[in-house]
Coordinates of C-alpha atoms in Angstrom, one line a residue:
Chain A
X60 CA 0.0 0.0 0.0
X61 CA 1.2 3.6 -0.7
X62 CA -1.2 4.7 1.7
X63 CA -1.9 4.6 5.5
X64 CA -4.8 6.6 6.1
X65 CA -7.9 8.2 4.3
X66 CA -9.9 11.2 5.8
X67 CA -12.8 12.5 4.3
X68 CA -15.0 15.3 4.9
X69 CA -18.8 16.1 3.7
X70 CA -21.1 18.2 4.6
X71 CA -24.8 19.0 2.9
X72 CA -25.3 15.9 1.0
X73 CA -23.2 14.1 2.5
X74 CA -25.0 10.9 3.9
X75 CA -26.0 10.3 0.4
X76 CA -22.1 11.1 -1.3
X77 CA -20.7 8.5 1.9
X78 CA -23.6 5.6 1.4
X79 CA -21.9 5.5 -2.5
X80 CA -18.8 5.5 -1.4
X81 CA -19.0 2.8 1.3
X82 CA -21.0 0.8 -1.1
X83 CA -18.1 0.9 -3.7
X84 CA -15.4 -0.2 -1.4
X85 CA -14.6 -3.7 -1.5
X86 CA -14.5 -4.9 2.2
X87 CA -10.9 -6.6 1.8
X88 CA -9.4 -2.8 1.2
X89 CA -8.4 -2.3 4.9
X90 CA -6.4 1.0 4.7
X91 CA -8.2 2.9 7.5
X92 CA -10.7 5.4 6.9
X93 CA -12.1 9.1 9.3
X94 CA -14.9 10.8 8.4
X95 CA -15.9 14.1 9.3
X96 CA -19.6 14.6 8.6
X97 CA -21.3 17.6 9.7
X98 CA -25.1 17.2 11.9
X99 CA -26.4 18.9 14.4
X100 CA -24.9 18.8 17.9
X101 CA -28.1 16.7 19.3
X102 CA -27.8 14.5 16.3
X103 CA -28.1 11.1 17.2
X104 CA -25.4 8.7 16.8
X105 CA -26.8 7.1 13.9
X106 CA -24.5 7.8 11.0
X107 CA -22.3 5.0 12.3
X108 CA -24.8 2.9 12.0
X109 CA -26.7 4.4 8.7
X110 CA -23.7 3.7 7.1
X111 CA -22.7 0.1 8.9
X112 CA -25.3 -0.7 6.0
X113 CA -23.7 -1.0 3.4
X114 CA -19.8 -2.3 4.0
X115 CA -18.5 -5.4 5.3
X116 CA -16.3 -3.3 7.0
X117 CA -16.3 -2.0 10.7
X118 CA -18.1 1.0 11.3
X119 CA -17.3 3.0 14.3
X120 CA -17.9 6.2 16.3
X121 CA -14.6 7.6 17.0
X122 CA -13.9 7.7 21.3
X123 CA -11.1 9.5 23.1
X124 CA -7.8 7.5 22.5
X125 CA -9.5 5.0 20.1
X126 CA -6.6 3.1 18.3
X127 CA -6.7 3.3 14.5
X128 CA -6.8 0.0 13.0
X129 CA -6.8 -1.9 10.0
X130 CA -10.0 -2.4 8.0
X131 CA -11.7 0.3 10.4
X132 CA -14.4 3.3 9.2
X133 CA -14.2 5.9 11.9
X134 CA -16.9 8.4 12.2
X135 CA -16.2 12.0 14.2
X136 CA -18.7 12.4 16.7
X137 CA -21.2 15.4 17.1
X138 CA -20.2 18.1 18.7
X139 CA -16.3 17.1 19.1
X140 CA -13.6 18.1 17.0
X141 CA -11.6 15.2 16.3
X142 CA -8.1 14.9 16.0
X143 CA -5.3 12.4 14.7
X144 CA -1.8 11.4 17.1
X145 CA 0.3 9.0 15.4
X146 CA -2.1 6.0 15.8
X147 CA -4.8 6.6 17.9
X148 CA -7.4 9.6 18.1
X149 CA -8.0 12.3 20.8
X150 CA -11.2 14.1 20.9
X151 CA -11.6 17.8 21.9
X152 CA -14.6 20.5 22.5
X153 CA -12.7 23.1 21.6
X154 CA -14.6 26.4 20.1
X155 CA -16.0 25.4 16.7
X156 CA -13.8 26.6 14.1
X157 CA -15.7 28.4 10.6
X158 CA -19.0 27.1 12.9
X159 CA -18.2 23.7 12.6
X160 CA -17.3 21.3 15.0
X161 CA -16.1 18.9 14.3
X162 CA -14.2 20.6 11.4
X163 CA -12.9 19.2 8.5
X164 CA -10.1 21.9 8.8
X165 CA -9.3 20.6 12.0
X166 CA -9.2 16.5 12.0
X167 CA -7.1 17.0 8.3
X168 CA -4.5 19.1 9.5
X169 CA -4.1 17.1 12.6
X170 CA -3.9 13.9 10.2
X171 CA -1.3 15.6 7.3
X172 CA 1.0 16.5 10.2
X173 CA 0.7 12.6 11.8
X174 CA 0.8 10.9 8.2
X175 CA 2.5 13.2 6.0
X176 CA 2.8 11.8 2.3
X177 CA 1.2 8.4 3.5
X178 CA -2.6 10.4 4.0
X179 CA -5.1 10.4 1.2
X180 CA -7.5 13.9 1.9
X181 CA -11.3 14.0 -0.1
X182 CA -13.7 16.1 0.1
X183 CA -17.3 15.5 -1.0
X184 CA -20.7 17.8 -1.1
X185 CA -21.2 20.7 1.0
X186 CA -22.4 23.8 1.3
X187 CA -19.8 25.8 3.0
X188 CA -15.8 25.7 3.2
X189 CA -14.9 23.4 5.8
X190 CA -12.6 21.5 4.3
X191 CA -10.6 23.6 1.9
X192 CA -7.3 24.5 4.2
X193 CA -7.6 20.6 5.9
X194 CA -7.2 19.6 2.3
X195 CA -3.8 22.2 1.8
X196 CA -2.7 21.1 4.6
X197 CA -3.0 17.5 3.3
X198 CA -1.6 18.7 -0.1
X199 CA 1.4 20.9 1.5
X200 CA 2.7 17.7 3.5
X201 CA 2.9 15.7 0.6
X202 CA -0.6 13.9 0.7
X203 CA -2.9 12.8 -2.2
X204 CA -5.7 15.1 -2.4
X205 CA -8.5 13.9 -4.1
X206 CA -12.1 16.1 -4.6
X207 CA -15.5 15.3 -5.7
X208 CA -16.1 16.5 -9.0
X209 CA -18.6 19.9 -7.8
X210 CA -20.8 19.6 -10.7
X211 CA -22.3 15.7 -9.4
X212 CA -21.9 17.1 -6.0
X213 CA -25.6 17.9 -4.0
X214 CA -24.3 20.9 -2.9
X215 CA -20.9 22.4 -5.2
X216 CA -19.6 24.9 -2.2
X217 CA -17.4 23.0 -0.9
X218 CA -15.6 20.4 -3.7
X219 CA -15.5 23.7 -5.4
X220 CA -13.6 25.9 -2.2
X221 CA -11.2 22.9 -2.2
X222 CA -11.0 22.6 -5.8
X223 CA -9.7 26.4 -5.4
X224 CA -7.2 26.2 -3.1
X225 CA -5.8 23.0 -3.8
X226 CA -6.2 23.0 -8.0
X227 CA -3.5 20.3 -8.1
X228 CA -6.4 18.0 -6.3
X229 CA -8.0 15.3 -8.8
X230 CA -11.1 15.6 -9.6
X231 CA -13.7 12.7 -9.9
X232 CA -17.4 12.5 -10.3
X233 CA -18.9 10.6 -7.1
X234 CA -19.5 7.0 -8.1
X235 CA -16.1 7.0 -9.5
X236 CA -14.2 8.0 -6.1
X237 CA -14.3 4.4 -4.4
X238 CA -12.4 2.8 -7.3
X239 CA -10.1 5.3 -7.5
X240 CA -9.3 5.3 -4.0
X241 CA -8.7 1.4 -4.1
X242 CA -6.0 2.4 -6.9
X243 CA -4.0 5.4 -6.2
X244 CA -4.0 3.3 -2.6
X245 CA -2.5 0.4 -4.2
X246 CA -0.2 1.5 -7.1
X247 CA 0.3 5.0 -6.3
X248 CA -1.4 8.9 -7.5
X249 CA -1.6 8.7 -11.0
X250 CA 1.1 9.4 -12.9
X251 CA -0.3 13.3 -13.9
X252 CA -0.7 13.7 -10.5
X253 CA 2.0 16.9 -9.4
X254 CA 3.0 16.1 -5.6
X255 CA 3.8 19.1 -3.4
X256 CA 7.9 19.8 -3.3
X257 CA 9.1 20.0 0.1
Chain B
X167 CA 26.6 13.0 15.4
X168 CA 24.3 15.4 14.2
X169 CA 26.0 18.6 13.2
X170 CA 29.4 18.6 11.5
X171 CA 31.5 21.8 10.3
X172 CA 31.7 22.1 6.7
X173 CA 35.3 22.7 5.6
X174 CA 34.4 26.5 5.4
X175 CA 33.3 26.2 8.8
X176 CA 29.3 26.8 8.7
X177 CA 27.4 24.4 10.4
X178 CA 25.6 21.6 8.3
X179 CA 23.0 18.8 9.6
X180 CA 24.0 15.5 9.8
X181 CA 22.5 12.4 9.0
X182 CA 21.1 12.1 12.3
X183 CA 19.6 15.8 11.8
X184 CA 15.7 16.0 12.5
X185 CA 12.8 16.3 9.9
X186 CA 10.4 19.5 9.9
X187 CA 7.8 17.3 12.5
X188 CA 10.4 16.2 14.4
X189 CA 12.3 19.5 14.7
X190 CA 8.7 20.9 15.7
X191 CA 8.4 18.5 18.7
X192 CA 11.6 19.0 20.0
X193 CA 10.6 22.7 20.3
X194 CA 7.2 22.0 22.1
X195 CA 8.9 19.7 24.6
X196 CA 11.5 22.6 25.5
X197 CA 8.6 25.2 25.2
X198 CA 6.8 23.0 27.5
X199 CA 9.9 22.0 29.8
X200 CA 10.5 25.6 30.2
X201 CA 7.0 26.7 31.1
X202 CA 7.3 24.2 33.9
X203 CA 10.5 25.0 35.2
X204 CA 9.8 28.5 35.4
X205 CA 5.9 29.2 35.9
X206 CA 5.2 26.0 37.1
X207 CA 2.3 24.9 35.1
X208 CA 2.5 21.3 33.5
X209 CA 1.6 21.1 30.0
X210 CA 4.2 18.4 29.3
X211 CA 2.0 15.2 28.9
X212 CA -1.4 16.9 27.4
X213 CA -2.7 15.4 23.8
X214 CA -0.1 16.2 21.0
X215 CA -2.3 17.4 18.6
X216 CA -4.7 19.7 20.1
X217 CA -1.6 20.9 22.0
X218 CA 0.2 21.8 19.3
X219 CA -3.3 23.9 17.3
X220 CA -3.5 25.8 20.1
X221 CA 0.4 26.7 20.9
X222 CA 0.3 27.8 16.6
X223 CA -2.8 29.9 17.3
X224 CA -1.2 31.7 20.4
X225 CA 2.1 31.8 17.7
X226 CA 0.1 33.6 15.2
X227 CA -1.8 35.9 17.6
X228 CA 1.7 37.0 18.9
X229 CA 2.6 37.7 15.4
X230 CA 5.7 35.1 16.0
X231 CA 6.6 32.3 13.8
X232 CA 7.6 29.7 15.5
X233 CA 7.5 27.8 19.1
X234 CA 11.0 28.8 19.8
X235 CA 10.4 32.3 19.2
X236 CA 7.2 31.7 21.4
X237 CA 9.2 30.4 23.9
X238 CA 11.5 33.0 24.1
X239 CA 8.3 35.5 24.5
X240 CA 6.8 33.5 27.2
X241 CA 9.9 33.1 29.1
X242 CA 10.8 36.5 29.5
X243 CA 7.6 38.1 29.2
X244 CA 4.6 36.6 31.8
X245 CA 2.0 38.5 29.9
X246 CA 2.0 36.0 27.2
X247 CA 2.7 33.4 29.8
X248 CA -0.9 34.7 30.6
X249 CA -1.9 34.8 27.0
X250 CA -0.7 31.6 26.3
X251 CA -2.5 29.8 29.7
X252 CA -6.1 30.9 28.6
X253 CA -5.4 29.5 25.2
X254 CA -4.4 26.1 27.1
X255 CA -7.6 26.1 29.7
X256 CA -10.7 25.0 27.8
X257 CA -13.1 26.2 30.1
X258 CA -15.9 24.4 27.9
X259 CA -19.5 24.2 29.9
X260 CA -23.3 24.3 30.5
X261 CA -25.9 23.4 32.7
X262 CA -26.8 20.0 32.4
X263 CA -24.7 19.8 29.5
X264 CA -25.2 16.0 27.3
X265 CA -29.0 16.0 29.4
X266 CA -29.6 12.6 28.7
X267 CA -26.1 12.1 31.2
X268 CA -28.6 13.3 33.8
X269 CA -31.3 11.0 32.9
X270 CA -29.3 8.1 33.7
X271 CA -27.8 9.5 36.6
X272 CA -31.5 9.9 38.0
X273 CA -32.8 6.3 37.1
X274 CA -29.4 4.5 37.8
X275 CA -27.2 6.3 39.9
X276 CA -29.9 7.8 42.4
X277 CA -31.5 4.6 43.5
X278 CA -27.8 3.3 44.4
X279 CA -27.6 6.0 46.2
X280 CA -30.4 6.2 48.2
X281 CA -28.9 3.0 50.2
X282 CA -26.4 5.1 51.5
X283 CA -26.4 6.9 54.6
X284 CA -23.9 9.9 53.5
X285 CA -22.5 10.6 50.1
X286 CA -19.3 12.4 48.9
X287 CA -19.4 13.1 45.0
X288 CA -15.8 14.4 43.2
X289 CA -16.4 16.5 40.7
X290 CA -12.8 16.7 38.7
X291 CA -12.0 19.5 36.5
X292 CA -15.7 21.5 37.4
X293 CA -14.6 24.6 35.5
X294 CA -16.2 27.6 36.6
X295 CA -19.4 25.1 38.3
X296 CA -22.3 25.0 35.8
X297 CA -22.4 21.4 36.1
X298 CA -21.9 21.6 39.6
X299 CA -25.0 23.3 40.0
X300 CA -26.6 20.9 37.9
X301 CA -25.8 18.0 39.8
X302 CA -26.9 19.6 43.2
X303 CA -30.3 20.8 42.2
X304 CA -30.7 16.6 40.5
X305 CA -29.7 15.8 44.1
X306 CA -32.3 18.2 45.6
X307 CA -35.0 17.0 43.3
X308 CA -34.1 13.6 44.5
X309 CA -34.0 14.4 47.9
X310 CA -31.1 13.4 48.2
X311 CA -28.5 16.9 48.5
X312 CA -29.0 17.2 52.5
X313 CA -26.8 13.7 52.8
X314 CA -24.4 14.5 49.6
X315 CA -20.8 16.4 49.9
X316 CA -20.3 17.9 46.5
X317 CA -16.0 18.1 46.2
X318 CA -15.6 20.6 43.5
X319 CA -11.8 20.8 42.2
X320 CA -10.1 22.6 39.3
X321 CA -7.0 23.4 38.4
X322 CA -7.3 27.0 38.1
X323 CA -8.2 29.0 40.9
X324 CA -9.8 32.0 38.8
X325 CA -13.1 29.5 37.8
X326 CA -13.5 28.4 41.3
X327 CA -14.0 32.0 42.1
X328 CA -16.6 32.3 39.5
X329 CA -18.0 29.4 40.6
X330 CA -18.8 30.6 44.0
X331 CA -19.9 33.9 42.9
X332 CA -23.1 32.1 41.7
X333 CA -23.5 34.1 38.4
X334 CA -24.3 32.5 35.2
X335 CA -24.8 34.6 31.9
X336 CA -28.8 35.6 31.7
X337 CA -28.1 35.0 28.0
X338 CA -27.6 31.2 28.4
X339 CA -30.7 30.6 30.2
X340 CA -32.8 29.7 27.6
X341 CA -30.7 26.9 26.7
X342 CA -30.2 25.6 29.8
X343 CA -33.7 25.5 30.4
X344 CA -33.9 23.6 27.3
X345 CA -31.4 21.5 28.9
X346 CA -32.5 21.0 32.3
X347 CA -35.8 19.7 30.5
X348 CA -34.3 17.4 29.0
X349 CA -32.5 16.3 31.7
X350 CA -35.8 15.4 33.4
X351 CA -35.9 18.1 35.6
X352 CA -38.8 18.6 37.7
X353 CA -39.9 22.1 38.5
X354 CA -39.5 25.5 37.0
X355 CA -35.8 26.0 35.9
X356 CA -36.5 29.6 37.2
X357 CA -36.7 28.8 40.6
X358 CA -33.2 28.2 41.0
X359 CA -32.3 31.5 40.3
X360 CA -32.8 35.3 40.2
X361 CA -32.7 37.1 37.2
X362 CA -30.6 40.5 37.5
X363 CA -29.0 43.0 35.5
X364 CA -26.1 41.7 35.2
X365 CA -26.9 37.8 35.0
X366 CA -28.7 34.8 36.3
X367 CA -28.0 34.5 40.4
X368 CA -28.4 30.9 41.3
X369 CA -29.8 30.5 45.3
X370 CA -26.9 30.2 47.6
X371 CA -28.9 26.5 49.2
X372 CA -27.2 25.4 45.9
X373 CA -23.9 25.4 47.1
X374 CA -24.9 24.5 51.1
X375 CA -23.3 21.1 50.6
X376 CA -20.3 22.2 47.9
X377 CA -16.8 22.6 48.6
X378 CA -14.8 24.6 46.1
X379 CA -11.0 23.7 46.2
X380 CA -7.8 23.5 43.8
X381 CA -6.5 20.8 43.0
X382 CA -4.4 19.7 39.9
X383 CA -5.2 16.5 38.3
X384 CA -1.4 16.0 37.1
X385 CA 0.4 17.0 40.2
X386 CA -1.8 16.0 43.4
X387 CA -3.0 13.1 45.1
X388 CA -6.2 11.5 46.5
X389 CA -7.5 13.5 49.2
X390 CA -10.3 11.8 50.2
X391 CA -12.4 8.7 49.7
X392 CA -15.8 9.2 47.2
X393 CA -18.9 7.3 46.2
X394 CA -18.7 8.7 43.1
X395 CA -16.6 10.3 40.7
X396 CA -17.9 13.2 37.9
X397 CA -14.9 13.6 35.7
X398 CA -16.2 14.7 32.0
X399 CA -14.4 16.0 29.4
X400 CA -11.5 16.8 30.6
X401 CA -8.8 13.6 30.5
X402 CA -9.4 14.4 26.4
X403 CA -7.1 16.6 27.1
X404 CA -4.5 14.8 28.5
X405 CA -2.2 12.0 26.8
X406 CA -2.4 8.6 27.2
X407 CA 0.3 8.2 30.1
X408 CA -1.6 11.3 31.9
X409 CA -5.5 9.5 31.3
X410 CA -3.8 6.1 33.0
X411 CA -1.9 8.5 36.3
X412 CA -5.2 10.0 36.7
X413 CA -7.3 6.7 36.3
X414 CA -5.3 5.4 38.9
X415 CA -5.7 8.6 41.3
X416 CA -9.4 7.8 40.5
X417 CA -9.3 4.1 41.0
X418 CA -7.4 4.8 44.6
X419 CA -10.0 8.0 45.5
X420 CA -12.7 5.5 45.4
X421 CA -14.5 3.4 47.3
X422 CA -15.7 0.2 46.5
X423 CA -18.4 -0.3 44.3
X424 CA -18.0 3.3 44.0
X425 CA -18.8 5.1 40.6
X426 CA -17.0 6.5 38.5
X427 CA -18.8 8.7 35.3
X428 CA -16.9 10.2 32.4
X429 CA -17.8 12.1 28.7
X430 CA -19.8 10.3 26.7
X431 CA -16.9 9.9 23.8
X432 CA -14.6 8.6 26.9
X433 CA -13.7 5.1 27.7
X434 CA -12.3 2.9 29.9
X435 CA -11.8 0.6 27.1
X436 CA -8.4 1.5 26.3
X437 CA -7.1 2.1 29.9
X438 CA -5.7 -0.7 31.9
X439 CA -8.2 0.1 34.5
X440 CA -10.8 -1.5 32.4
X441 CA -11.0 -4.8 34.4
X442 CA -11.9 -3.3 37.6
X443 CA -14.8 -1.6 36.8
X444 CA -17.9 -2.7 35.4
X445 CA -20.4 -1.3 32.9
X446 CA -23.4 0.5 34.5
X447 CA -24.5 2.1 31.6
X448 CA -22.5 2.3 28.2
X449 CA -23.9 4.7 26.7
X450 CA -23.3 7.7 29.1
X451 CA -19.6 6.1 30.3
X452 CA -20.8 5.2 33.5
X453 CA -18.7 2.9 35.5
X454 CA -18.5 0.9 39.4
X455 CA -15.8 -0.2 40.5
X456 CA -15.7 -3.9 41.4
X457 CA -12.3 -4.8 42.3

C-alpha cells in the first residue's frame, strides 16, 4: 500500500455522497478510513450505524484515545472536533472553528501532520468551506488530495472551495471515487498527479 | 553525530539531523519543559495534537513564527505566559450539558444512592461550576442533597472564584432550560435563580453542601475517599500516560463499588483500569468499581 490513512469530509449531501462511497469499497481494502460529517450537535449517533449498512467493513464512532486500526471506518462524533496522534485519536470541544465542529479543517490538518505523504485527503458535497485549508494542509505535506467532482456534488460549495485552493487535487465525479481510491491506494497517485515539493 | 562543520566552517545537519515534524516536537517539549520549570504549570503530557493547534494559534496571535520564538516570548515576558494559559484552559461548559447524562444518573445512579447513609461526590475539572449546579439541584430534586458532599476541584483557581460567585450569563438561560428539560428536571428551571442586570444569580442552598478547592489533576493526590466520581471532558485533554496516572488517582479515591462517570466519547476501554470496573451504563460512560 502507498497509503496509511484516508480522511474525508462532507457536509450537505453528504450521507448520500458517503452511502456510494461505502457501497463501492470492496470490504478486503483495509487501509483505515475518518470521516468528518457535519449534523447537528443533538444528532443522534446514527450515522455510524446508517452507514454500517452497506460495508463489510467496521463502522465506528470515533472515542477518546480510540486506536486506529486496519479495516476500520471511523466516524467524528457530534459536537467534538476530532483529531489524529500518530495512531490513535483524541477528541476535543474546543470552540467550533468556521461554525463547525467537528471541522474538516481541523481532523485533516491534525492527520497531514501525523501521516505526512502516506494520507489520502477528499472532500465530498457541501455547502460551505470546511474542508478547503484541511485539504492544503493535506496537499502541502505531501498527501494525495482527491475532490468530488462539484458539478455531481448535492451541494458544489465546498468540492469547489477545495478545488480552489488546492487545484492540483483530482477531480472525480462521485461513483467514481471508491475505485479510485482502491487504486492510487494500491499502485500510487496517478502518474499526472503533481506532488507538493518540500 | 548530528551537526558537522563544513570545511568553510558553517554548520551543516547531519544524517542524524531532524525532519520538519520532528524539529517541531523537539521545540514544544523545550517550550513545555520551560513553562514548567519557570511558571510551574505542566503542560508536558497533554494530547499532541490539540496541544500543538493551540500553541500555533497563540504563535500567530503573537505575530511570532515559531514555538521557539514563542518560547523566548513566554519566558521573558509573563504576559504572554498569561496569553498563552487561557489558550491552554478549555473552560468548555453548560448546565446539564449531554442532558440525557442526567437522565441516567437519575434512574441508575440515584437509587444506588439512596442505600447510603452519607454521600461524597468528586467533581474533577468543574470549570467555573455549571455542572456543579446541575448536579446539586438533580440531588435536591431527589431528595437526596442534604446527605451528599459535592467536592468541586479545578486546576485554576480563577473558575473556582466564578464558581462561588453564583452568576451565570442571563443570555444562556434559555438553553439551559432547554437542557434542564431534557434532563428530566422537575420544576420551574426559574426557581433556581434570580434574574438581575447583570446575570442569572443561582440560590446560595445550591452550594450548602459544595466545597470549592484547587487541586491539579497531574500533580496531586487522593484526598479523600468518594462514592462517586464526575470527571467529564477533561482527561481528552491529557495524553495517554496522563489519562492512566489520573485513572489510577481515580481508582485509589474511590471506594468500592463506588462510581465512576466520564464524557460520553470517553472510555475505559483503552485504559488498563478496564478490568476493575464494570459497565453500569455504556452509553453515558458510567462505570463501578468492582475490584
Amino acid at each position: 500500500m502507498f497509503f496509511d490513512l484516508i480522511v474525508v469530509g462532507a457536509s450537505w449531501g453528504g450521507l448520500d455522497a458517503l452511502t456510494v462511497l461505502m457501497r463501492g469499497l470492496p470490504d478486503d481494502f483495509a487501509v483505515p478510513i475518518v470521516v468528518v460529517q457535519h449534523r447537528s450537535q443533538d444528532a443522534e449517533s446514527l450515522l455510524a450505524e446508517l452507514l454500517q449498512q452497506w460495508t463489510g467493513r467496521t463502522v465506528v464512532e470515533t472515542e477518546d484515545k480510540q486506536p486506529i486500526e486496519q479495516g476500520h471506518i471511523y466516524i467524528a462524533p457530534a459536537n467534538y472536533h476530532l483529531l489524529i496522534e500518530d495512531d490513535y485519536f483524541s477528541l476535543t470541544t474546543e470552540a467550533p472553528v468556521r461554525y463547525s465542529r467537528p471541522s474538516i479543517d481541523v481532523m485533516f490538518g491534525s492527520a497531514a501532520h501525523a501521516f505526512g505523504e502516506r494520507l489520502i485527503g477528499v472532500v465530498l458535497t457541501g455547502a460551505n468551506e470546511d474542508g478547503s485549508r484541511g485539504l492544503q494542509c493535506v496537499y502541502e505535506d505531501g498527501g494525495y488530495c482527491l475532490v468530488q467532482d462539484p458539478a455531481t456534488a448535492e451541494v458544489a460549495t465546498m468540492p469547489a472551495a477545495a478545488l480552489t485552493r488546492v487545484p492540483h487535487a483530482t477531480k472525480r465525479a462521485l461513483p467514481e471515487i471508491a475505485g479510485h481510491l482502491v487504486d492510487v491506494a494500491r499502485n500510487g497517485p496517478p502518474a499526472t498527479y503533481v506532488r507538493a515539493t518540500a | 553525530m548530528a551537526v558537522s562543520l563544513t570545511p568553510e566552517g558553517e554548520v551543516e545537519s547531519g544524517a542524524a539531523a531532524l525532519g520538519r515534524n520532528d524539529l517541531e516536537k523537539l521545540e514544544i517539549e523545550l517550550l513545555l519543559e520551560g513553562v514548567f520549570r519557570h511558571y510551574g504549570f505542566d503542560f508536558r503530557a497533554y494530547a499532541y495534537s490539540s496541544l500543538r493547534r493551540r500553541l500555533w494559534k497563540r504563535i500567530e496571535a503573537e505575530q511570532l513564527s515559531s514555538v521557539s520564538s514563542l518560547q523566548d516570548a513566554v519566558l521573558h515576558d509573563p504576559a504572554v505566559m498569561e496569553r498563552l494559559l487561557r489558550d491552554l484552559s478549555i473552560n468548555v461548559t453548560a448546565m446539564f450539558r449531554d442532558p440525557t447524562f442526567y437522565v441516567a444518573f437519575r434512574e441508575q445512579i440515584v437509587p444506588l444512592l439512596r442505600t447510603y447513609p452519607f454521600v461524597r461526590i468528586w467533581h474533577a475539572g468543574c470549570s467555573t461550576g455549571e455542572e456543579v449546579f446541575s448536579m446539586a439541584i438533580l440531588l435536591k430534586e431527589e431528595g437526596l442533597y442534604d446527605r451528599c458532599r459535592i467536592y468541586a476541584t479545578d486546576i485554576n483557581d480563577n473558575v473556582l472564584r466564578q464558581a462561588k460567585l453564583r452568576i451565570f450569563p442571563l443570555e444562556r438561560m434559555q438553553e439551559y432550560t432547554d437542557n434542564y428539560i431534557k434532563a428530566g428536571g422537575k420544576r420551574a428551571f426559574s426557581e433556581y435563580y434570580t434574574a438581575m442586570y447583570e446575570g442569572a444569580l443561582f440560590a446560595p442552598a445550591l452550594l450548602k453542601n459544595v466545597v470549592f478547592s484547587q487541586h491539579n489533576l497531574v500533580t496531586d493526590g487522593s484526598f479523600s475517599e468518594f462514592n462517586v466520581i464526575l470527571c467529564r471532558n477533561v482527561l481528552i485533554y491529557f495524553d495517554k500516560s496522563l489519562q492512566a496516572k489520573v485513572h489510577g488517582l481515580f481508582y485509589d479515591s474511590l471506594a468500592t463499588f463506588g462510581m465512576l462517570a466520564l464524557g460520553s466519547k470517553e472510555s475505559l476501554k483503552f485504559s488498563r483500569y478496564e478490568h476493575c470496573y464494570e459497565e453500569l451504563n455504556m452509553r453515558e460512560k458510567i462505570y463501578r468499581k468492582v475490584l
